[in-house]
Coordinates of C-alpha atoms and ligand atoms in Angstrom, one line a residue:
X39 CA 41.8 98.8 173.2
X40 CA 44.4 96.9 175.1
X41 CA 43.4 93.9 172.9
X42 CA 42.2 95.8 169.8
X43 CA 44.1 95.0 166.6
X44 CA 45.2 98.6 166.2
X45 CA 48.5 100.4 166.0
X46 CA 48.3 104.1 165.3
X47 CA 51.2 105.8 163.6
X48 CA 53.0 109.0 164.7
X49 CA 54.3 109.7 161.2
X50 CA 52.3 110.4 158.0
X51 CA 52.7 107.7 155.4
X52 CA 55.2 108.9 152.7
X53 CA 52.8 108.3 149.8
X54 CA 49.8 110.2 151.2
X55 CA 48.7 113.1 149.1
X56 CA 45.5 114.1 150.8
X57 CA 44.3 114.4 154.4
X58 CA 41.8 111.5 154.4
X59 CA 44.6 109.1 153.2
X60 CA 47.1 110.4 155.7
X61 CA 44.7 110.2 158.6
X62 CA 43.1 106.9 157.7
X63 CA 46.5 105.2 157.6
X64 CA 47.8 107.0 160.7
X65 CA 44.7 106.2 162.8
X66 CA 44.9 102.5 161.7
X67 CA 41.8 102.3 159.6
X68 CA 43.4 101.0 156.3
X69 CA 46.5 99.5 155.2
X70 CA 48.1 99.5 151.7
X71 CA 48.6 96.1 150.0
X72 CA 49.5 97.2 146.5
X73 CA 48.8 100.4 144.5
X74 CA 45.0 101.1 144.7
X75 CA 44.5 98.0 146.8
X76 CA 43.9 98.3 150.6
X77 CA 42.9 96.2 153.5
X78 CA 40.4 97.3 156.2
X79 CA 41.4 97.0 159.8
X80 CA 38.8 96.7 162.6
X81 CA 38.1 100.4 163.0
X82 CA 38.1 101.0 159.3
X83 CA 35.8 98.1 158.7
X84 CA 33.3 99.4 161.3
X85 CA 33.1 102.8 159.4
X86 CA 32.8 101.0 156.1
X87 CA 30.0 98.8 157.4
X88 CA 28.3 102.0 158.9
X89 CA 28.3 103.6 155.4
X90 CA 27.1 100.4 153.8
X91 CA 24.2 100.3 156.3
X92 CA 23.0 103.8 155.5
X93 CA 23.1 103.0 151.8
X94 CA 21.3 99.7 152.3
X95 CA 18.6 101.3 154.4
X96 CA 17.7 103.9 151.9
X97 CA 17.9 101.5 149.0
X98 CA 15.5 99.2 150.8
X99 CA 13.3 102.2 151.5
X100 CA 12.6 102.8 147.8
X101 CA 11.7 99.1 147.4
X102 CA 15.0 98.1 145.8
X103 CA 15.9 94.4 146.4
X104 CA 19.4 93.4 147.4
X105 CA 21.2 90.6 145.5
X106 CA 24.8 89.7 145.0
X107 CA 26.8 88.8 141.9
X108 CA 30.2 87.4 141.7
X109 CA 33.2 89.7 140.9
X110 CA 34.7 87.0 138.6
X111 CA 32.7 87.0 135.3
X112 CA 32.7 85.4 132.0
X113 CA 33.6 87.4 128.9
X114 CA 30.6 86.6 126.7
X115 CA 28.1 89.1 128.2
X116 CA 30.6 91.9 128.0
X117 CA 31.4 90.9 124.4
X118 CA 27.7 91.3 123.5
X119 CA 27.8 94.9 124.6
X120 CA 31.3 95.5 123.2
X121 CA 32.5 96.5 126.6
X122 CA 35.1 93.8 126.7
X123 CA 36.9 95.9 124.1
X124 CA 35.5 99.4 124.9
X125 CA 36.7 99.2 128.5
X126 CA 40.2 99.1 127.3
X127 CA 43.1 98.9 129.7
X128 CA 40.8 99.6 132.7
X129 CA 39.4 96.1 132.7
X130 CA 41.1 93.3 134.6
X131 CA 41.1 90.4 132.2
X132 CA 42.2 86.9 133.1
X133 CA 42.2 83.3 131.8
X134 CA 41.1 80.1 133.5
X135 CA 43.0 76.9 133.3
X136 CA 41.2 76.0 130.1
X137 CA 42.1 79.2 128.4
X138 CA 38.6 80.7 128.8
X139 CA 38.5 84.6 129.1
X140 CA 37.2 86.1 132.3
X141 CA 37.1 89.5 133.9
X142 CA 36.8 91.1 137.2
X143 CA 33.6 93.1 137.1
X144 CA 34.1 96.9 136.9
X145 CA 30.2 97.4 136.8
X146 CA 27.4 94.9 136.2
X147 CA 24.9 96.2 133.7
X148 CA 25.2 93.1 131.6
X149 CA 24.7 90.6 134.3
X150 CA 21.6 92.3 135.8
X151 CA 20.0 92.6 132.4
X152 CA 20.6 88.9 131.7
X153 CA 19.4 87.9 135.2
X154 CA 16.2 89.8 134.9
X155 CA 15.7 88.3 131.4
X156 CA 16.2 84.9 132.9
X157 CA 13.6 85.3 135.6
X158 CA 10.9 87.7 134.3
X159 CA 8.8 87.6 131.2
X160 CA 5.5 89.4 131.7
X161 CA 4.6 93.1 131.9
X162 CA 3.1 92.3 135.3
X163 CA 6.6 91.5 136.6
X164 CA 7.7 95.2 136.1
X165 CA 9.0 97.5 137.3
X166 CA 11.8 96.2 139.4
X167 CA 14.8 97.7 141.0
X168 CA 17.8 95.5 142.1
X169 CA 21.0 96.3 143.8
X170 CA 24.1 94.9 145.3
X171 CA 26.9 96.2 147.6
X172 CA 29.9 94.5 146.0
X173 CA 33.6 94.7 145.3
X174 CA 34.5 96.2 141.9
X175 CA 37.8 96.0 140.0
X176 CA 39.1 98.7 137.7
X177 CA 42.8 98.9 136.7
X178 CA 42.7 102.7 137.1
X179 CA 45.5 104.5 135.3
X180 CA 46.1 106.6 138.3
X181 CA 45.0 104.9 141.6
X182 CA 45.2 107.8 144.0
X183 CA 44.8 109.1 147.5
X184 CA 44.4 105.7 149.2
X185 CA 40.8 104.4 149.0
X186 CA 39.6 107.5 147.2
X187 CA 40.5 106.0 143.8
X188 CA 41.2 102.2 144.2
X189 CA 41.7 99.4 141.8
X190 CA 39.6 97.3 144.1
X191 CA 36.7 99.2 145.8
X192 CA 33.3 98.7 147.2
X193 CA 30.3 100.1 145.2
X194 CA 26.6 100.0 145.6
X195 CA 25.2 99.5 142.2
X196 CA 21.5 99.4 141.4
X197 CA 19.7 98.9 138.2
X198 CA 16.1 99.8 137.4
X199 CA 13.9 97.9 134.9
X200 CA 10.8 99.7 133.5
X201 CA 8.2 99.3 130.7
X202 CA 8.2 102.9 129.7
X203 CA 10.1 106.1 129.6
X204 CA 7.9 107.5 132.3
X205 CA 8.6 104.5 134.5
X206 CA 12.3 105.0 134.0
X207 CA 11.9 108.7 134.9
X208 CA 10.2 107.6 138.1
X209 CA 12.8 105.0 139.0
X210 CA 15.5 107.7 138.4
X211 CA 13.7 110.1 140.7
X212 CA 13.4 107.5 143.4
X213 CA 17.2 107.0 143.3
X214 CA 17.8 110.7 143.2
X215 CA 15.7 111.2 146.4
X216 CA 17.4 108.1 148.1
X217 CA 20.8 109.5 147.3
X218 CA 19.9 112.9 148.9
X219 CA 18.8 111.0 152.1
X220 CA 22.0 108.9 152.1
X221 CA 24.4 111.8 151.7
X222 CA 22.5 114.0 154.1
X223 CA 22.6 111.2 156.7
X224 CA 26.3 111.1 156.2
X225 CA 26.4 114.8 156.8
X226 CA 28.3 115.5 153.6
X227 CA 28.4 118.9 151.8
X228 CA 27.7 118.0 148.2
X229 CA 26.3 119.2 144.9
X230 CA 24.3 117.5 142.3
X231 CA 25.7 118.3 138.8
X232 CA 24.4 117.4 135.4
X233 CA 26.9 115.0 134.1
X234 CA 26.0 114.8 130.4
X235 CA 25.4 117.3 127.6
X236 CA 23.9 116.9 124.2
X237 CA 21.7 114.2 122.9
X238 CA 20.7 112.5 126.2
X239 CA 19.5 115.7 127.8
X240 CA 20.9 117.2 131.0
X241 CA 18.7 115.4 133.5
X242 CA 19.4 111.9 132.2
X243 CA 22.6 111.7 134.1
X244 CA 23.6 113.5 137.2
X245 CA 26.6 113.1 139.5
X246 CA 26.8 113.8 143.3
X247 CA 30.1 115.4 144.1
X248 CA 31.2 115.9 147.7
X249 CA 32.8 119.4 148.0
X250 CA 36.5 119.0 148.5
X251 CA 39.5 121.0 147.3
X252 CA 41.4 117.7 146.8
X253 CA 38.7 116.3 144.6
X254 CA 39.5 115.2 141.1
X255 CA 36.3 116.5 139.5
X256 CA 36.1 120.1 138.5
X257 CA 32.5 121.5 138.4
X258 CA 31.0 124.8 137.8
X259 CA 28.1 126.6 139.2
X260 CA 26.2 129.7 138.3
X261 CA 26.3 132.8 140.4
X262 CA 22.8 133.6 139.2
X263 CA 20.8 130.3 139.5
X264 CA 21.0 126.7 140.8
X265 CA 22.8 125.6 137.7
X266 CA 25.6 123.2 138.5
X267 CA 27.5 120.9 136.0
X268 CA 30.5 118.8 135.6
X269 CA 32.9 120.7 133.4
X270 CA 32.5 117.9 130.8
X271 CA 28.9 118.6 130.7
X272 CA 29.0 122.3 130.2
X273 CA 27.3 123.3 126.9
X274 CA 28.8 126.5 125.5
X275 CA 26.0 128.9 124.7
X276 CA 26.3 129.7 120.9
X277 CA 26.1 133.4 119.9
X278 CA 23.6 134.3 117.2
X279 CA 24.7 133.7 113.6
X280 CA 26.0 136.8 111.9
X281 CA 25.2 138.3 108.5
X282 CA 27.7 137.2 105.9
X283 CA 26.9 139.9 103.3
X284 CA 28.6 142.7 105.1
X285 CA 31.9 140.8 105.7
X286 CA 35.0 141.8 103.7
X287 CA 36.6 139.2 101.4
X288 CA 39.2 137.0 103.0
X289 CA 42.8 138.0 102.5
X290 CA 46.0 136.1 102.9
X291 CA 49.1 137.8 104.4
X292 CA 52.7 137.0 104.6
X293 CA 53.3 136.7 108.4
X294 CA 56.9 135.9 109.1
X295 CA 58.0 135.4 112.7
X296 CA 54.5 134.8 114.2
X297 CA 55.1 131.5 116.1
X298 CA 52.4 132.3 118.8
X299 CA 48.9 133.7 119.0
X300 CA 50.3 136.9 120.7
X301 CA 52.9 137.5 118.1
X302 CA 50.3 136.9 115.4
X303 CA 47.8 139.3 117.0
X304 CA 50.6 142.0 117.3
X305 CA 51.5 141.5 113.7
X306 CA 47.9 142.1 112.5
X307 CA 47.5 145.0 114.8
X308 CA 50.6 146.5 113.2
X309 CA 49.1 146.3 109.7
X310 CA 46.6 149.0 110.6
X311 CA 43.6 147.3 109.0
X312 CA 41.3 149.8 110.7
X313 CA 40.4 147.5 113.6
X314 CA 42.0 145.9 116.7
X315 CA 42.6 142.2 116.9
X316 CA 42.6 140.1 120.1
X317 CA 43.5 136.4 120.6
X318 CA 39.7 135.8 120.6
X319 CA 39.6 136.8 116.9
X320 CA 42.0 134.1 115.9
X321 CA 40.9 130.6 115.1
X322 CA 43.4 128.1 116.5
X323 CA 43.3 124.7 114.8
X324 CA 44.4 121.8 117.1
X325 CA 45.4 118.6 115.3
X326 CA 44.4 115.4 116.8
X327 CA 43.8 111.8 116.0
X328 CA 40.9 109.5 117.0
X329 CA 40.6 105.7 117.1
X330 CA 37.3 103.8 117.5
X331 CA 37.3 101.1 120.2
X332 CA 38.9 97.9 119.0
X333 CA 40.2 99.5 115.8
X334 CA 43.9 99.8 115.0
X335 CA 43.4 102.8 112.7
X336 CA 43.8 106.3 113.9
X337 CA 42.0 109.0 111.9
X338 CA 43.1 112.7 111.9
X339 CA 40.7 115.3 113.3
X340 CA 41.1 119.1 113.3
X341 CA 39.4 121.1 116.1
X342 CA 39.0 124.8 115.7
X343 CA 38.6 127.1 118.6
X344 CA 39.0 130.8 119.5
X345 CA 42.8 131.4 120.1
X346 CA 42.2 132.8 123.6
X347 CA 41.2 129.4 124.9
X348 CA 43.1 126.2 125.4
X349 CA 41.7 122.7 124.7
X350 CA 40.5 120.9 127.8
X351 CA 41.5 117.3 127.1
X352 CA 39.0 115.9 129.6
X353 CA 36.2 117.7 127.8
X354 CA 37.5 116.7 124.5
X355 CA 37.8 113.0 125.6
X356 CA 34.2 113.1 127.0
X357 CA 33.0 114.6 123.7
X358 CA 34.6 112.0 121.6
X359 CA 34.1 108.9 123.9
X360 CA 34.1 106.0 123.4
X361 CA 36.7 106.9 120.7
X362 CA 40.2 107.4 121.9
X363 CA 41.9 110.7 121.2
X364 CA 45.5 111.9 121.1
X365 CA 47.4 114.9 119.8
X366 CA 49.2 114.4 116.5
X367 CA 52.9 113.8 117.1
X368 CA 55.9 114.8 114.8
X369 CA 55.7 111.4 113.0
X370 CA 52.0 112.0 112.2
X371 CA 52.9 115.5 110.9
X372 CA 55.6 113.9 108.8
X373 CA 53.2 111.4 107.4
X374 CA 50.6 114.1 106.5
X375 CA 52.8 116.4 104.4
X376 CA 49.8 118.6 103.5
X377 CA 49.6 119.8 107.1
X378 CA 51.9 122.9 107.5
X379 CA 52.4 122.9 111.3
X380 CA 51.5 126.2 112.7
X381 CA 49.7 127.4 109.5
X382 CA 46.9 124.9 109.3
X383 CA 43.6 126.3 108.3
X384 CA 40.0 125.0 107.8
X385 CA 40.3 125.3 104.0
X386 CA 43.2 123.0 103.7
X387 CA 41.7 120.5 106.1
X388 CA 38.5 120.3 104.0
X389 CA 40.5 120.0 100.8
X390 CA 42.4 117.0 102.2
X391 CA 39.3 115.3 103.7
X392 CA 40.2 115.8 107.3
X393 CA 37.2 116.0 109.6
X394 CA 36.9 119.4 111.2
X395 CA 34.9 120.2 114.3
X396 CA 34.6 123.7 115.8
X397 CA 33.9 125.4 119.1
X398 CA 30.2 126.4 119.3
X399 CA 31.3 130.0 119.3
X400 CA 32.3 129.6 115.7
X401 CA 28.9 130.3 114.2
X402 CA 28.0 131.1 110.6
X403 CA 29.0 134.6 109.7
X404 CA 31.8 134.9 112.2
X405 CA 35.1 136.1 110.6
X406 CA 38.4 134.6 111.7
X407 CA 42.2 135.2 111.6
X408 CA 43.6 131.7 111.0
X409 CA 46.2 129.6 109.1
X410 CA 46.4 130.0 105.4
X411 CA 47.6 126.4 104.8
X412 CA 51.1 127.3 103.7
X413 CA 54.2 128.2 105.8
X414 CA 54.4 131.8 107.0
X415 CA 51.0 132.8 105.9
X416 CA 47.8 133.6 107.6
X417 CA 44.4 134.6 106.3
X418 CA 42.1 137.2 107.8
X419 CA 38.4 137.5 107.4
X420 CA 37.9 133.8 106.8
X421 CA 34.1 133.6 107.2
X422 CA 32.4 130.6 108.6
X423 CA 29.6 129.5 106.3
X424 CA 31.1 131.4 103.3
X425 CA 34.8 130.4 103.2
X426 CA 34.6 127.2 105.2
X427 CA 32.0 124.9 106.5
X428 CA 32.9 122.9 109.6
X429 CA 31.7 119.2 109.9
X430 CA 30.1 120.0 113.3
X431 CA 30.7 121.5 116.6
X432 CA 32.5 120.0 119.6
X433 CA 32.8 120.9 123.3
X434 CA 36.6 120.9 123.5
X435 CA 37.5 124.4 124.8
X436 CA 38.3 125.0 128.4
X437 CA 35.5 126.4 130.6
X438 CA 36.5 129.6 132.4
X439 CA 35.3 131.2 135.6
X440 CA 33.3 134.3 134.4
X441 CA 31.9 132.5 131.3
X442 CA 28.2 133.0 130.9
X443 CA 26.0 130.3 132.5
X444 CA 24.5 128.0 129.9
X445 CA 21.0 128.6 131.5
X446 CA 21.3 132.2 130.7
X447 CA 21.5 133.6 134.2
X448 CA 24.7 134.6 135.9
X449 CA 28.2 133.6 135.3
X450 CA 30.1 130.4 136.1
X451 CA 32.4 129.8 139.1
X452 CA 34.6 126.7 139.4
X453 CA 35.0 124.3 142.4
X454 CA 36.3 120.9 143.0
X455 CA 34.6 117.7 144.3
X456 CA 34.8 114.1 144.8
X457 CA 32.3 111.9 142.8
X458 CA 30.4 109.9 145.4
X459 CA 27.4 108.9 143.3
X460 CA 26.2 108.8 139.8
X461 CA 22.6 108.2 138.5
X462 CA 22.1 107.4 134.9
X463 CA 19.1 106.8 132.6
X464 CA 20.6 104.2 130.3
X465 CA 17.6 103.7 128.2
X466 CA 17.4 100.6 126.1
X467 CA 21.1 100.0 125.1
X468 CA 21.5 96.9 127.3
X469 CA 18.0 95.6 126.7
X470 CA 18.6 95.9 123.0
X471 CA 21.9 93.9 123.4
X472 CA 20.2 91.0 125.2
X473 CA 16.7 91.4 123.7
X474 CA 15.2 92.0 127.2
X475 CA 11.5 92.2 126.6
X476 CA 8.3 91.7 128.6
X477 CA 5.2 90.3 127.1
X478 CA 2.6 93.1 127.0
X479 CA -1.1 92.8 127.8
X480 CA -1.8 92.7 124.1
X481 CA 0.6 89.9 123.6
X482 CA 3.2 92.1 122.0
X483 CA 6.7 92.4 123.3
X484 CA 7.7 95.5 125.2
X485 CA 11.4 96.5 125.2
X486 CA 12.5 97.1 128.7
X487 CA 14.3 100.4 129.6
X488 CA 17.0 100.5 132.3
X489 CA 18.7 102.9 134.6
X490 CA 22.0 102.4 136.4
X491 CA 23.0 104.1 139.8
X492 CA 26.2 103.8 141.6
X493 CA 27.4 104.9 145.1
X494 CA 31.1 104.7 145.9
X495 CA 30.8 103.0 149.3
X496 CA 34.4 102.7 150.2
X497 CA 35.2 106.1 148.5
X498 CA 32.6 107.6 150.8
X499 CA 34.7 106.7 153.9
X500 CA 37.5 108.8 152.4
X501 CA 35.1 111.6 151.2
X502 CA 33.6 111.9 154.7
X503 CA 37.1 112.0 156.2
X504 CA 38.2 114.6 153.6
X505 CA 35.4 116.9 154.9
X506 CA 35.7 116.2 158.5
X507 CA 39.1 116.4 160.3
X508 CA 41.3 118.9 162.1
X509 CA 45.0 119.2 162.9
X510 CA 44.5 116.4 165.6
X511 CA 42.8 113.8 163.4
X512 CA 39.5 112.5 162.1
X513 CA 36.1 113.6 163.3
X514 CA 33.3 111.1 162.3
X515 CA 29.6 111.9 162.0
X516 CA 27.7 109.8 164.5
X517 CA 26.0 107.7 161.8
X518 CA 29.3 106.0 160.8
X519 CA 31.7 106.5 163.6
X520 CA 33.5 103.4 164.7
X521 CA 32.0 103.8 168.2
X522 CA 29.6 106.1 169.8
X523 CA 31.7 107.0 172.8
X524 CA 35.5 106.7 173.3
X525 CA 36.2 106.1 177.0
X526 CA 39.8 107.0 178.1
X527 CA 41.0 105.7 181.4
X528 CA 43.4 108.5 182.4
X529 CA 45.2 107.4 185.5
X530 CA 47.0 104.4 186.9
X531 CA 44.9 104.0 190.1
X532 CA 42.8 101.0 190.6
X533 CA 39.7 103.2 191.3
X534 CA 40.1 105.0 188.0
X535 CA 40.6 101.8 186.1
X536 CA 37.6 100.2 187.7
X537 CA 35.5 103.3 187.2
X538 CA 36.3 103.3 183.5
X539 CA 35.6 99.7 183.1
X540 CA 32.3 100.0 184.9
X541 CA 31.2 103.0 182.9
X542 CA 32.1 101.2 179.7
X543 CA 30.1 98.1 180.7
X544 CA 27.1 100.2 181.7
X545 CA 27.2 102.0 178.4
X546 CA 27.4 98.8 176.5
X547 CA 24.4 97.4 178.4
X548 CA 22.5 100.7 177.5
X549 CA 23.2 100.0 173.8
X550 CA 25.9 102.6 173.4
X551 CA 28.9 101.3 171.4
X552 CA 32.1 102.0 173.4
X553 CA 35.7 102.1 172.5
X554 CA 37.5 101.7 175.8
X555 CA 41.1 102.9 176.0
X556 CA 42.4 100.6 178.9
X557 CA 45.9 100.5 177.7
X558 CA 48.8 101.2 180.0
X559 CA 50.0 104.2 177.9
X560 CA 50.3 107.7 179.3
X561 CA 47.2 109.9 179.3
X562 CA 48.9 112.1 176.8
X563 CA 49.3 109.3 174.3
X564 CA 45.7 108.1 174.9
X565 CA 44.3 111.6 174.4
X566 CA 46.2 112.1 171.2
X567 CA 45.0 108.7 169.9
X568 CA 41.4 109.6 170.8
X569 CA 41.6 112.7 168.8
X570 CA 43.2 110.9 165.9
X571 CA 40.6 108.1 165.8
X572 CA 37.8 110.7 165.8
X573 CA 34.9 109.1 167.8
X574 CA 32.4 112.0 168.2
X575 CA 32.3 111.9 172.0
X576 CA 35.4 111.3 174.2
X577 CA 34.8 110.5 177.9
X578 CA 37.8 110.9 180.2
X579 CA 37.7 109.0 183.4
X580 CA 40.5 110.4 185.5
X581 CA 41.2 112.4 188.7
X582 CA 37.8 113.9 188.7
X583 CA 36.3 110.5 189.6
X584 CA 37.3 111.1 193.2
X585 CA 34.8 114.0 193.2
X586 CA 32.3 111.9 191.4
X587 CA 32.7 113.4 187.9
X588 CA 34.0 112.4 184.5
X589 CA 34.8 114.7 181.6
X590 CA 32.8 114.6 178.4
X591 CA 34.5 116.1 175.4
X592 CA 32.8 116.8 172.0
X593 CA 35.4 115.9 169.4
X594 CA 34.1 118.4 166.8
X595 CA 33.6 121.5 168.9
X596 CA 36.3 120.7 171.5
X597 CA 33.7 121.7 174.2
X598 CA 34.3 119.9 177.5
X599 CA 31.7 119.4 180.3
X600 CA 32.0 117.7 183.6
X601 CA 29.2 115.2 184.2
X602 CA 28.4 113.3 187.4
X603 CA 29.5 109.8 187.0
X604 CA 26.1 108.6 188.3
X605 CA 24.2 110.3 185.5
X606 CA 26.8 109.7 182.9
X607 CA 25.2 106.7 181.1
X608 CA 21.9 108.5 180.7
X609 CA 23.6 111.7 179.5
X610 CA 25.7 109.9 177.0
X611 CA 22.8 107.6 175.7
X612 CA 20.9 110.9 175.2
X613 CA 23.8 112.4 173.2
X614 CA 24.0 109.4 171.0
X615 CA 20.3 109.3 170.3
X616 CA 20.3 113.0 169.3
X617 CA 22.8 112.2 166.6
Ligands
ATP1365 P1 35.4 108.4 138.3 O1 35.0 109.5 137.3 O2 35.7 109.0 139.7 O3 36.3 107.5 137.8 P2 33.2 106.8 137.4 O4 32.5 107.8 136.6 O5 34.1 105.9 136.7 O6 34.0 107.6 138.5 P3 30.9 105.1 138.0 O7 31.3 104.1 137.0 O8 29.6 106.0 137.8 O9 32.2 106.1 138.4 O10 30.8 104.4 139.4 C1 29.9 104.7 140.4 C2 30.7 105.3 141.7 O11 31.6 104.4 142.1 C3 31.2 106.6 141.5 O12 30.3 107.6 141.6 C4 32.3 106.6 142.5 O13 31.8 107.2 143.7 C5 32.7 105.1 142.7 N1 34.0 104.9 142.1 C6 34.3 104.8 140.8 N2 35.5 104.4 140.5 C7 36.1 104.3 141.8 C8 37.4 103.9 142.2 N3 38.3 103.6 141.3 N4 37.6 103.8 143.5 C9 36.6 104.1 144.5 N5 35.3 104.4 144.1 C10 35.1 104.5 142.7
MG1366 MG1 36.1 105.9 136.5

């Protein structure tokens, strides 16, 4: 370490929000260059390469073939799939000296599809899985937590090409199994959550989330089954439709001074209509606007949901993607004079041609207390399917702990995680865009079906750190640690120094990767740095050497044992092999 390009820091970086960021900077693994853009110093690069190797091993094991694309890409392929536009501000776009449009690749579906089309033509060529471990660029709105969410980051992306849906299912399963092996080898605690609801079906897309309180993804799992899902993917179980015949007629009431759901509920309870109202009996109508990718025009949208729930913007955005969505602002309300803010109801929206989507709990036959489309008035017993007919349902309401699990067993609890991998059955979207066909045995073309699968390689370094540290510093799993053994020379004497150097040389010869602290710093400084850096085994060569022993410390458990210096190499080599 006396010549290692490393300076550890005593102080936490001012901008660090999460432990992994704080520790990776302090321990000298990464350095910030610009928001979301980091350089890797020697120790960091070793960990990154270690993660990369685990990913590469397991991809090769499923027969995937590694290739490498440029990051700098022409516009045309992304134009063909509309992603040049759809990607919006997240895409780094640039021009060359001739004015040609280029981008820095955020993900490479287009290029892989085109490349396979260029090389393969017969059904005999398929299936094939290709991958790369390559730098990606996304102009993230909120780069965050160091390398956890970068604007430049390393991703393993693979793509499968199959002749049939069954083939795609198989390729998907191969990836799922490989990912389980990767994340197990990295000793991560993680969950696999379904990432998509609706048309594609739950198993067509899953995310691997490393459990971490600091994670940006909220997921839910059931207390009664193995169900786990990204909050965006939770499908609200719809209650059965109710009979309309026995519902009283809707009646409009003058409701002054009821600006909130609570005051409205109190007001109606005060009317003594023979039943009690709660916020869940009210239908709250949230006014939004949506805009299709590349379009300049915003269109109004009403979303109706039970008044005891808030809109979850992430769920709403996922439900409406790729369209953009925003709340109506005062100018919008001024421009749509038929919208009496605070008293908007489904009837008025329909009369004015505004699209109206409701929460799945709003089923035919349910009666609601809602806006009556004129100031200071509400209507009670407005019945879905009788008095109003929504244009469809939407998953926009917040999911709450205690909600019934969509699979019918147990209730939901919430937790947070870091997305470390994503597997996705794309189907024929990209093959359609580029007419990617194989010539079948019967001479007819077969449209190829694709899957795409990502692992956040650089993010994994932070995710591992996020799960594995203590108050003194990082604690790496063996598989990716920057060294197998950290040898600390703790003493100024010539014997101690020579003993430490000899041990390091012998370990090295035995194939054990050593980080040798041969600096002139005090033992206290060296111990603190060893803990901070987080190599799983620390060996202290110090005063004990006079008695023929060195101290071996397990970084994770803190356990110390004295080992005879003669047997130290064999002992340590054994520890490393055990993993
Ligand atoms: P997120 O929801 O976190 O933005 P994503 O859905 O955009 O992720 P994918 O496009 O599926 O991610 O990318 C594959 C993997 O790449 C992700 O599972 C994640 O591990 C990693 N990844 C995505 N964006 C970033 C980023 N900005 N920095 C580091 N890793 C990232
Ligand atoms: Mg993203």
